[in-house]
């Protein structure tokens, strides 16, 4: 089966999940379980959310699937995670060993994607995915992960999340 078909299937499953879950927390917990089950290159999948009211702002590890990470709290001036949250831009790293910003979670990680989650137009957190394979995140993967982040933002909005 071509990869494109499978990615579109996963996209549909994520869409169904967003309808089937009643809270943003439930959606995020189930998403981090579903994505690595369906996308075998996604070896660590998790959310970092901005802690409300903390100065300086801090990203705090939320729902995740994969190896335990020492990076449970990341300031905005550190890591790929901090760079994505502070710029509001998706960041795709094909070879983490070549990016001096990279904070290592697992020695096996070769590539990473981080996509901000927006709530009412402001960054509320991000979806972070690591792969044991170099250059794992193609344009189609980027679309899928962006879609997941958009649905998460919508779910947080409907559950009344303040930013
Ligand atoms: N690699 C991230 C840190 C998070 S762990 O990989 C799960 C970063 O550079 O910000």
mmCIF file of C-alpha atoms and ligand atoms in Angstrom:
data_model
loop_
_atom_site.group_PDB
_atom_site.id
_atom_site.type_symbol
_atom_site.label_atom_id
_atom_site.label_comp_id
_atom_site.label_asym_id
_atom_site.label_seq_id
_atom_site.Cartn_x
_atom_site.Cartn_y
_atom_site.Cartn_z
ATOM 1 C CA UNK A 1 0.000 0.000 0.000
ATOM 2 C CA UNK A 2 1.477 3.372 -0.936
ATOM 3 C CA UNK A 3 2.638 5.573 1.912
ATOM 4 C CA UNK A 4 0.293 8.377 0.818
ATOM 5 C CA UNK A 5 -2.752 6.161 1.370
ATOM 6 C CA UNK A 6 -1.616 5.226 4.832
ATOM 7 C CA UNK A 7 -0.945 8.814 5.843
ATOM 8 C CA UNK A 8 -4.413 9.829 4.677
ATOM 9 C CA UNK A 9 -5.882 6.927 6.658
ATOM 10 C CA UNK A 10 -4.083 8.083 9.770
ATOM 11 C CA UNK A 11 -5.307 11.610 9.138
ATOM 12 C CA UNK A 12 -8.879 10.267 9.059
ATOM 13 C CA UNK A 13 -8.312 8.313 12.256
ATOM 14 C CA UNK A 14 -7.048 11.465 13.997
ATOM 15 C CA UNK A 15 -10.094 13.354 12.749
ATOM 16 C CA UNK A 16 -12.399 10.610 14.076
ATOM 17 C CA UNK A 17 -10.544 10.681 17.385
ATOM 18 C CA UNK A 18 -11.121 14.413 17.736
ATOM 19 C CA UNK A 19 -14.874 13.810 17.366
ATOM 20 C CA UNK A 20 -14.888 10.757 19.623
ATOM 21 C CA UNK A 21 -13.088 12.396 22.559
ATOM 22 C CA UNK A 22 -14.828 14.762 24.929
ATOM 23 C CA UNK A 23 -11.842 16.658 26.326
ATOM 24 C CA UNK A 24 -8.587 18.035 24.934
ATOM 25 C CA UNK A 25 -6.632 15.973 27.482
ATOM 26 C CA UNK A 26 -8.286 12.751 26.342
ATOM 27 C CA UNK A 27 -7.678 13.664 22.674
ATOM 28 C CA UNK A 28 -3.990 14.385 23.320
ATOM 29 C CA UNK A 29 -3.482 11.190 25.358
ATOM 30 C CA UNK A 30 -5.090 9.053 22.655
ATOM 31 C CA UNK A 31 -3.265 10.859 19.842
ATOM 32 C CA UNK A 32 0.182 10.164 21.334
ATOM 33 C CA UNK A 33 -0.804 6.497 21.526
ATOM 34 C CA UNK A 34 -2.283 6.279 18.018
ATOM 35 C CA UNK A 35 0.460 8.071 16.077
ATOM 36 C CA UNK A 36 3.411 5.795 16.967
ATOM 37 C CA UNK A 37 1.203 2.700 16.516
ATOM 38 C CA UNK A 38 0.276 3.749 12.977
ATOM 39 C CA UNK A 39 3.432 5.603 11.914
ATOM 40 C CA UNK A 40 6.320 3.263 12.610
ATOM 41 C CA UNK A 41 8.959 5.960 12.095
ATOM 42 C CA UNK A 42 7.453 8.004 14.955
ATOM 43 C CA UNK A 43 9.393 6.636 17.915
ATOM 44 C CA UNK A 44 8.677 9.334 20.498
ATOM 45 C CA UNK A 45 5.497 11.392 20.334
ATOM 46 C CA UNK A 46 4.569 13.952 22.944
ATOM 47 C CA UNK A 47 3.149 17.326 23.841
ATOM 48 C CA UNK A 48 4.926 20.146 25.592
ATOM 49 C CA UNK A 49 2.505 22.798 26.858
ATOM 50 C CA UNK A 50 3.269 26.313 28.070
ATOM 51 C CA UNK A 51 2.765 26.510 31.808
ATOM 52 C CA UNK A 52 0.126 29.174 32.475
ATOM 53 C CA UNK A 53 1.432 32.259 34.249
ATOM 54 C CA UNK A 54 5.098 31.184 34.556
ATOM 55 C CA UNK A 55 7.742 33.882 33.981
ATOM 56 C CA UNK A 56 9.978 33.285 32.113
ATOM 57 C CA UNK A 57 7.677 31.040 30.060
ATOM 58 C CA UNK A 58 8.226 27.315 30.456
ATOM 59 C CA UNK A 59 7.258 24.314 28.328
ATOM 60 C CA UNK A 60 6.112 21.383 30.442
ATOM 61 C CA UNK A 61 5.963 17.794 29.230
ATOM 62 C CA UNK A 62 2.398 16.528 28.860
ATOM 63 C CA UNK A 63 1.063 13.318 27.334
ATOM 64 C CA UNK A 64 3.737 11.302 25.547
ATOM 65 C CA UNK A 65 4.624 7.842 24.261
ATOM 66 C CA UNK A 66 8.242 6.691 24.080
ATOM 67 C CA UNK A 67 11.387 6.637 26.178
ATOM 68 C CA UNK A 68 11.420 8.660 29.396
ATOM 69 C CA UNK A 69 13.052 12.032 28.726
ATOM 70 C CA UNK A 70 15.139 14.110 31.137
ATOM 71 C CA UNK A 71 13.627 17.208 29.492
ATOM 72 C CA UNK A 72 10.353 17.561 31.361
ATOM 73 C CA UNK A 73 10.597 21.382 31.572
ATOM 74 C CA UNK A 74 12.141 23.397 28.717
ATOM 75 C CA UNK A 75 12.593 27.199 28.744
ATOM 76 C CA UNK A 76 11.830 28.975 25.464
ATOM 77 C CA UNK A 77 15.502 29.743 24.847
ATOM 78 C CA UNK A 78 16.503 26.064 24.869
ATOM 79 C CA UNK A 79 16.195 23.164 22.468
ATOM 80 C CA UNK A 80 14.314 22.663 19.241
ATOM 81 C CA UNK A 81 11.202 22.757 21.425
ATOM 82 C CA UNK A 82 12.002 26.223 22.760
ATOM 83 C CA UNK A 83 12.812 27.476 19.252
ATOM 84 C CA UNK A 84 9.504 26.224 17.813
ATOM 85 C CA UNK A 85 7.417 27.675 20.654
ATOM 86 C CA UNK A 86 9.167 31.059 20.659
ATOM 87 C CA UNK A 87 9.036 31.468 16.858
ATOM 88 C CA UNK A 88 5.569 29.945 16.381
ATOM 89 C CA UNK A 89 7.038 28.020 13.436
ATOM 90 C CA UNK A 90 7.207 24.326 12.631
ATOM 91 C CA UNK A 91 10.800 23.037 12.863
ATOM 92 C CA UNK A 92 11.973 19.933 11.014
ATOM 93 C CA UNK A 93 15.454 18.577 11.756
ATOM 94 C CA UNK A 94 16.710 15.888 9.366
ATOM 95 C CA UNK A 95 19.856 15.165 11.401
ATOM 96 C CA UNK A 96 19.691 16.178 15.054
ATOM 97 C CA UNK A 97 23.457 15.652 15.506
ATOM 98 C CA UNK A 98 24.063 18.671 13.266
ATOM 99 C CA UNK A 99 21.802 21.094 15.158
ATOM 100 C CA UNK A 100 23.487 22.730 18.162
ATOM 101 C CA UNK A 101 20.074 23.606 19.669
ATOM 102 C CA UNK A 102 19.080 19.948 19.990
ATOM 103 C CA UNK A 103 18.444 18.579 23.499
ATOM 104 C CA UNK A 104 18.873 14.810 23.466
ATOM 105 C CA UNK A 105 16.115 12.579 24.781
ATOM 106 C CA UNK A 106 17.412 9.292 23.406
ATOM 107 C CA UNK A 107 20.710 8.427 21.721
ATOM 108 C CA UNK A 108 18.699 6.608 19.073
ATOM 109 C CA UNK A 109 16.951 9.772 17.845
ATOM 110 C CA UNK A 110 18.104 10.856 14.391
ATOM 111 C CA UNK A 111 15.445 13.329 13.245
ATOM 112 C CA UNK A 112 12.737 15.440 14.855
ATOM 113 C CA UNK A 113 9.703 17.588 14.049
ATOM 114 C CA UNK A 114 8.125 20.132 16.376
ATOM 115 C CA UNK A 115 4.861 21.869 15.437
ATOM 116 C CA UNK A 116 3.371 24.641 17.587
ATOM 117 C CA UNK A 117 -0.214 24.333 18.842
ATOM 118 C CA UNK A 118 -2.143 27.600 18.622
ATOM 119 C CA UNK A 119 -5.111 28.492 20.830
ATOM 120 C CA UNK A 120 -6.958 31.663 19.806
ATOM 121 C CA UNK A 121 -3.958 32.648 17.680
ATOM 122 C CA UNK A 122 -1.350 32.253 20.415
ATOM 123 C CA UNK A 123 1.155 29.455 20.983
ATOM 124 C CA UNK A 124 -0.172 27.237 23.787
ATOM 125 C CA UNK A 125 2.275 24.371 23.345
ATOM 126 C CA UNK A 126 3.569 22.021 20.697
ATOM 127 C CA UNK A 127 3.569 18.515 19.328
ATOM 128 C CA UNK A 128 7.068 16.996 19.293
ATOM 129 C CA UNK A 129 7.952 13.807 17.387
ATOM 130 C CA UNK A 130 11.336 12.056 17.278
ATOM 131 C CA UNK A 131 12.408 9.327 14.884
ATOM 132 C CA UNK A 132 15.173 6.748 15.013
ATOM 133 C CA UNK A 133 15.495 7.292 11.251
ATOM 134 C CA UNK A 134 17.270 10.247 9.635
ATOM 135 C CA UNK A 135 15.105 12.646 7.566
ATOM 136 C CA UNK A 136 11.950 10.814 8.687
ATOM 137 C CA UNK A 137 9.590 13.771 8.302
ATOM 138 C CA UNK A 138 8.681 14.239 4.641
ATOM 139 C CA UNK A 139 6.302 16.907 3.352
ATOM 140 C CA UNK A 140 3.413 14.464 3.880
ATOM 141 C CA UNK A 141 4.464 13.786 7.455
ATOM 142 C CA UNK A 142 4.718 17.520 8.022
ATOM 143 C CA UNK A 143 1.139 17.944 6.757
ATOM 144 C CA UNK A 144 -0.086 15.169 9.057
ATOM 145 C CA UNK A 145 1.661 16.547 12.142
ATOM 146 C CA UNK A 146 0.462 20.077 11.345
ATOM 147 C CA UNK A 147 -3.086 18.705 11.034
ATOM 148 C CA UNK A 148 -2.740 17.005 14.439
ATOM 149 C CA UNK A 149 -1.523 20.264 15.987
ATOM 150 C CA UNK A 150 -4.389 22.275 14.443
ATOM 151 C CA UNK A 151 -7.022 19.839 15.726
ATOM 152 C CA UNK A 152 -5.408 19.935 19.173
ATOM 153 C CA UNK A 153 -5.614 23.743 19.204
ATOM 154 C CA UNK A 154 -9.298 23.590 18.207
ATOM 155 C CA UNK A 155 -10.004 21.023 20.894
ATOM 156 C CA UNK A 156 -8.275 23.197 23.509
ATOM 157 C CA UNK A 157 -10.335 26.180 22.316
ATOM 158 C CA UNK A 158 -13.620 24.313 22.637
ATOM 159 C CA UNK A 159 -12.629 23.087 26.088
ATOM 160 C CA UNK A 160 -12.121 26.701 27.171
ATOM 161 C CA UNK A 161 -8.321 26.693 27.454
ATOM 162 C CA UNK A 162 -6.952 30.166 28.311
ATOM 163 C CA UNK A 163 -3.554 31.261 26.999
HETATM 164 N N1 LIG B 1 14.691 17.240 21.418
HETATM 165 C C1 LIG B 1 13.924 18.254 22.085
HETATM 166 C C2 LIG B 1 13.741 17.939 23.542
HETATM 167 C C3 LIG B 1 12.589 17.046 23.805
HETATM 168 S S1 LIG B 1 12.973 15.394 23.814
HETATM 169 O O1 LIG B 1 13.546 15.052 22.554
HETATM 170 C C4 LIG B 1 11.655 14.480 24.032
HETATM 171 C C5 LIG B 1 14.582 19.608 21.919
HETATM 172 O O2 LIG B 1 15.690 19.698 21.377
HETATM 173 O O3 LIG B 1 14.000 20.603 22.345
#
